[in-house]
């Protein structure tokens, strides 16, 4: 085991991160599992086996990124960084609190950039790989997801620029899942997806796409159809997608109205 080197995986206590860690371990990677929930990390580490390690920490706190870098160095250095930790709070932009905007931008964009920066010397020394887990909402601006979209569009821009900058030195890739069955999605978001007929993948399906991207020369992969097509059309003819999404606004508002009502009555 461990013939592929060390994979540092953020969000390993979550749905997609745990599935990616499982498939990486099956493919011979040694994993350093990161997250905040120590119980979940410990359970996963026990399931995967003794050569894997975990580190429970909040990546937004000062010193956390440095701790990850030192821990990875003590294990021989990272050959793969998977930036999978993320958070998503679907609400109107008007109702966002400053702290909520900062948290989403930090977890989804700033932390992946800082971790990549700190681990780059280790990754470069073995011509390693960074995979940033973005979203279909990193291609398609979606109502009531403005902060999340800003973070995931940003992560995609960062990935693309760095991938071109480090060509031949470190591979930098962007994986864009669509709706996936994990706890990041509230009951309202799940109900909205059902109402709109959006398919929800399993974390294992996303991890399978992750392995395909990792083992290919591709720099980016959007999971699922028609999201793959919408991402391209939105890039070429955003006016067409404007109209299709604006038609959904009434339905979207129905499903977040509960959240709005709760917020309004508590403020
Ligand atoms: N599920 C979807 O529909 C979907 C669709 C497209 C893209 N994605 C992306 O896929 C990635 C994984 O999400 P998921 O669906 O697996 O969600 P999830 O089950 O909620 O997992 C989120 C992970 O991020 C970690 N995390 C959040 N804030 C953190 C912080 N401050 N410090 C350290 N770790 C933190 C969580 O750790 P703890 O649980 O230990 O706190 C957890 O491991 C995210 O980047 C998400 O944006 C998800």
Tab-separated table of C-alpha atoms in Angstrom, residues 36-239:
chain	number	residue	atom	x	y	z
A	36	UNK	CA	-13.114	19.186	11.897
A	37	UNK	CA	-15.133	16.203	13.140
A	38	UNK	CA	-12.584	13.967	14.855
A	39	UNK	CA	-15.027	11.068	15.379
A	40	UNK	CA	-15.828	10.840	11.667
A	41	UNK	CA	-12.152	11.076	10.709
A	42	UNK	CA	-11.186	8.378	13.218
A	43	UNK	CA	-13.934	6.066	11.968
A	44	UNK	CA	-12.838	6.557	8.350
A	45	UNK	CA	-9.168	6.050	9.220
A	46	UNK	CA	-10.032	2.785	11.023
A	47	UNK	CA	-12.068	1.619	8.029
A	48	UNK	CA	-9.295	2.441	5.557
A	49	UNK	CA	-6.445	0.974	7.612
A	50	UNK	CA	-3.375	1.762	9.666
A	51	UNK	CA	-1.172	3.378	7.020
A	52	UNK	CA	-3.615	6.315	6.804
A	53	UNK	CA	-3.633	9.225	9.246
A	54	UNK	CA	-6.014	12.009	10.192
A	55	UNK	CA	-5.741	15.531	11.538
A	56	UNK	CA	-8.811	17.251	13.009
A	57	UNK	CA	-8.690	21.012	12.605
A	58	UNK	CA	-10.636	24.045	11.446
A	59	UNK	CA	-8.791	25.163	8.328
A	60	UNK	CA	-9.955	28.773	8.736
A	61	UNK	CA	-8.079	29.230	12.030
A	62	UNK	CA	-4.623	30.857	12.065
A	63	UNK	CA	-1.785	28.318	11.896
A	64	UNK	CA	-3.940	25.464	10.501
A	65	UNK	CA	-2.494	25.506	6.995
A	66	UNK	CA	1.047	25.513	8.421
A	67	UNK	CA	0.140	22.520	10.633
A	68	UNK	CA	-1.053	20.599	7.573
A	69	UNK	CA	2.156	21.434	5.698
A	70	UNK	CA	4.363	20.249	8.586
A	71	UNK	CA	2.318	17.093	9.165
A	72	UNK	CA	2.498	16.206	5.452
A	73	UNK	CA	6.264	16.870	5.443
A	74	UNK	CA	6.695	14.551	8.444
A	75	UNK	CA	4.982	11.809	6.400
A	76	UNK	CA	7.399	12.235	3.485
A	77	UNK	CA	5.636	15.074	1.641
A	78	UNK	CA	2.400	15.349	-0.325
A	79	UNK	CA	2.170	13.992	-3.878
A	80	UNK	CA	-1.533	14.853	-4.160
A	81	UNK	CA	-3.603	17.642	-2.614
A	82	UNK	CA	-7.397	17.310	-2.797
A	83	UNK	CA	-9.122	20.548	-1.791
A	84	UNK	CA	-12.582	19.169	-1.030
A	85	UNK	CA	-13.678	21.020	2.149
A	86	UNK	CA	-16.536	23.365	1.392
A	87	UNK	CA	-19.702	24.972	2.673
A	88	UNK	CA	-22.843	26.244	0.962
A	89	UNK	CA	-25.634	28.307	2.423
A	90	UNK	CA	-28.413	28.993	-0.082
A	91	UNK	CA	-30.019	32.349	0.702
A	92	UNK	CA	-30.714	35.737	-0.854
A	93	UNK	CA	-27.644	37.940	-1.138
A	94	UNK	CA	-29.492	40.707	0.699
A	95	UNK	CA	-29.917	38.490	3.756
A	96	UNK	CA	-26.253	37.364	3.920
A	97	UNK	CA	-24.396	38.444	7.047
A	98	UNK	CA	-20.796	39.645	6.630
A	99	UNK	CA	-19.558	36.682	8.662
A	100	UNK	CA	-21.414	34.215	6.375
A	101	UNK	CA	-19.894	35.780	3.255
A	102	UNK	CA	-16.423	35.648	4.769
A	103	UNK	CA	-16.800	32.023	5.906
A	104	UNK	CA	-17.908	30.734	2.494
A	105	UNK	CA	-15.207	32.648	0.633
A	106	UNK	CA	-12.528	31.516	3.115
A	107	UNK	CA	-13.428	27.812	3.244
A	108	UNK	CA	-14.196	27.449	-0.480
A	109	UNK	CA	-11.531	29.685	-2.030
A	110	UNK	CA	-8.902	31.178	0.292
A	111	UNK	CA	-8.071	27.955	2.166
A	112	UNK	CA	-7.513	25.915	-1.065
A	113	UNK	CA	-5.225	28.693	-2.354
A	114	UNK	CA	-3.227	28.843	0.903
A	115	UNK	CA	-2.913	25.058	1.158
A	116	UNK	CA	-1.756	24.858	-2.459
A	117	UNK	CA	0.787	27.613	-1.777
A	118	UNK	CA	2.180	25.900	1.330
A	119	UNK	CA	2.304	22.417	-0.205
A	120	UNK	CA	3.697	23.455	-3.586
A	121	UNK	CA	7.362	22.730	-2.722
A	122	UNK	CA	6.405	19.174	-1.657
A	123	UNK	CA	4.180	18.659	-4.710
A	124	UNK	CA	6.745	20.100	-7.157
A	125	UNK	CA	9.480	17.778	-5.952
A	126	UNK	CA	7.471	14.747	-7.181
A	127	UNK	CA	5.599	16.358	-10.103
A	128	UNK	CA	2.450	15.986	-8.031
A	129	UNK	CA	-1.195	16.941	-8.515
A	130	UNK	CA	-3.726	19.334	-7.005
A	131	UNK	CA	-7.421	18.600	-7.521
A	132	UNK	CA	-9.755	21.419	-6.506
A	133	UNK	CA	-13.320	20.285	-5.918
A	134	UNK	CA	-15.441	23.082	-7.359
A	135	UNK	CA	-18.996	22.845	-8.585
A	136	UNK	CA	-21.235	23.129	-11.633
A	137	UNK	CA	-22.035	26.457	-9.900
A	138	UNK	CA	-18.433	27.400	-10.690
A	139	UNK	CA	-19.592	27.621	-14.328
A	140	UNK	CA	-23.225	28.700	-13.974
A	141	UNK	CA	-24.309	31.673	-11.857
A	142	UNK	CA	-27.376	30.579	-9.897
A	143	UNK	CA	-29.871	32.726	-7.940
A	144	UNK	CA	-29.622	32.573	-4.140
A	145	UNK	CA	-26.150	31.023	-4.524
A	146	UNK	CA	-24.259	34.247	-5.251
A	147	UNK	CA	-21.567	33.839	-2.584
A	148	UNK	CA	-21.111	30.121	-3.271
A	149	UNK	CA	-20.903	30.848	-7.028
A	150	UNK	CA	-18.347	33.619	-6.416
A	151	UNK	CA	-16.193	31.185	-4.409
A	152	UNK	CA	-16.458	28.330	-6.931
A	153	UNK	CA	-15.974	30.553	-10.020
A	154	UNK	CA	-12.928	31.951	-8.184
A	155	UNK	CA	-11.603	28.474	-7.468
A	156	UNK	CA	-11.999	27.579	-11.147
A	157	UNK	CA	-10.120	30.705	-12.246
A	158	UNK	CA	-7.354	29.951	-9.751
A	159	UNK	CA	-7.122	26.323	-10.945
A	160	UNK	CA	-7.007	27.236	-14.629
A	161	UNK	CA	-4.401	29.974	-14.222
A	162	UNK	CA	-2.152	27.876	-11.981
A	163	UNK	CA	-2.537	24.830	-14.204
A	164	UNK	CA	-1.168	26.856	-17.128
A	165	UNK	CA	1.551	28.452	-14.969
A	166	UNK	CA	2.833	25.124	-13.600
A	167	UNK	CA	2.444	23.088	-16.796
A	168	UNK	CA	4.725	20.046	-16.614
A	169	UNK	CA	5.654	20.813	-12.989
A	170	UNK	CA	2.456	20.199	-10.967
A	171	UNK	CA	-0.881	19.168	-12.521
A	172	UNK	CA	-3.732	21.392	-11.291
A	173	UNK	CA	-7.265	20.132	-11.972
A	174	UNK	CA	-10.839	21.300	-11.326
A	175	UNK	CA	-13.628	18.812	-10.619
A	176	UNK	CA	-17.154	20.223	-10.861
A	177	UNK	CA	-19.788	17.951	-9.269
A	178	UNK	CA	-23.486	18.691	-9.710
A	179	UNK	CA	-26.008	18.142	-6.887
A	180	UNK	CA	-24.752	15.247	-4.751
A	181	UNK	CA	-26.415	13.429	-1.871
A	182	UNK	CA	-24.462	14.783	1.130
A	183	UNK	CA	-25.227	16.791	4.250
A	184	UNK	CA	-24.080	20.048	2.601
A	185	UNK	CA	-27.583	20.234	1.079
A	186	UNK	CA	-30.360	21.345	3.440
A	187	UNK	CA	-33.833	19.782	3.257
A	188	UNK	CA	-35.012	22.883	1.331
A	189	UNK	CA	-32.280	22.467	-1.287
A	190	UNK	CA	-33.117	18.759	-1.671
A	191	UNK	CA	-36.804	19.557	-2.101
A	192	UNK	CA	-35.927	22.250	-4.654
A	193	UNK	CA	-33.778	19.792	-6.627
A	194	UNK	CA	-36.662	17.325	-6.695
A	195	UNK	CA	-39.107	20.039	-7.816
A	196	UNK	CA	-36.761	21.122	-10.619
A	197	UNK	CA	-36.061	17.520	-11.670
A	198	UNK	CA	-32.312	17.871	-10.925
A	199	UNK	CA	-30.559	14.526	-10.540
A	200	UNK	CA	-28.561	13.937	-7.373
A	201	UNK	CA	-25.422	11.821	-7.659
A	202	UNK	CA	-24.056	9.630	-4.893
A	203	UNK	CA	-20.688	10.613	-3.367
A	204	UNK	CA	-19.295	7.337	-4.789
A	205	UNK	CA	-20.264	8.402	-8.334
A	206	UNK	CA	-18.477	11.728	-7.802
A	207	UNK	CA	-15.408	9.916	-6.423
A	208	UNK	CA	-15.424	7.723	-9.523
A	209	UNK	CA	-15.358	10.871	-11.720
A	210	UNK	CA	-12.580	12.213	-9.496
A	211	UNK	CA	-10.454	9.104	-10.166
A	212	UNK	CA	-11.087	9.429	-13.919
A	213	UNK	CA	-9.919	13.053	-13.835
A	214	UNK	CA	-6.905	12.229	-11.654
A	215	UNK	CA	-5.772	9.431	-13.948
A	216	UNK	CA	-6.225	11.414	-17.162
A	217	UNK	CA	-4.395	14.317	-18.745
A	218	UNK	CA	-7.579	16.428	-18.445
A	219	UNK	CA	-7.460	19.657	-16.442
A	220	UNK	CA	-11.195	19.922	-15.732
A	221	UNK	CA	-14.275	17.720	-15.526
A	222	UNK	CA	-17.938	18.634	-15.054
A	223	UNK	CA	-19.874	15.684	-13.612
A	224	UNK	CA	-23.124	14.619	-15.292
A	225	UNK	CA	-25.366	15.488	-18.183
A	226	UNK	CA	-26.966	18.007	-18.903
A	227	UNK	CA	-24.829	20.050	-16.445
A	228	UNK	CA	-21.737	19.385	-18.651
A	229	UNK	CA	-23.609	20.942	-21.602
A	230	UNK	CA	-25.080	23.868	-19.596
A	231	UNK	CA	-21.594	24.777	-18.360
A	232	UNK	CA	-20.397	25.072	-21.973
A	233	UNK	CA	-23.491	26.894	-23.218
A	234	UNK	CA	-23.250	29.347	-20.290
A	235	UNK	CA	-19.671	30.112	-21.347
A	236	UNK	CA	-20.605	30.678	-24.993
A	237	UNK	CA	-24.152	32.084	-24.851
A	238	UNK	CA	-24.952	33.205	-21.298
A	239	UNK	CA	-28.117	35.020	-22.499
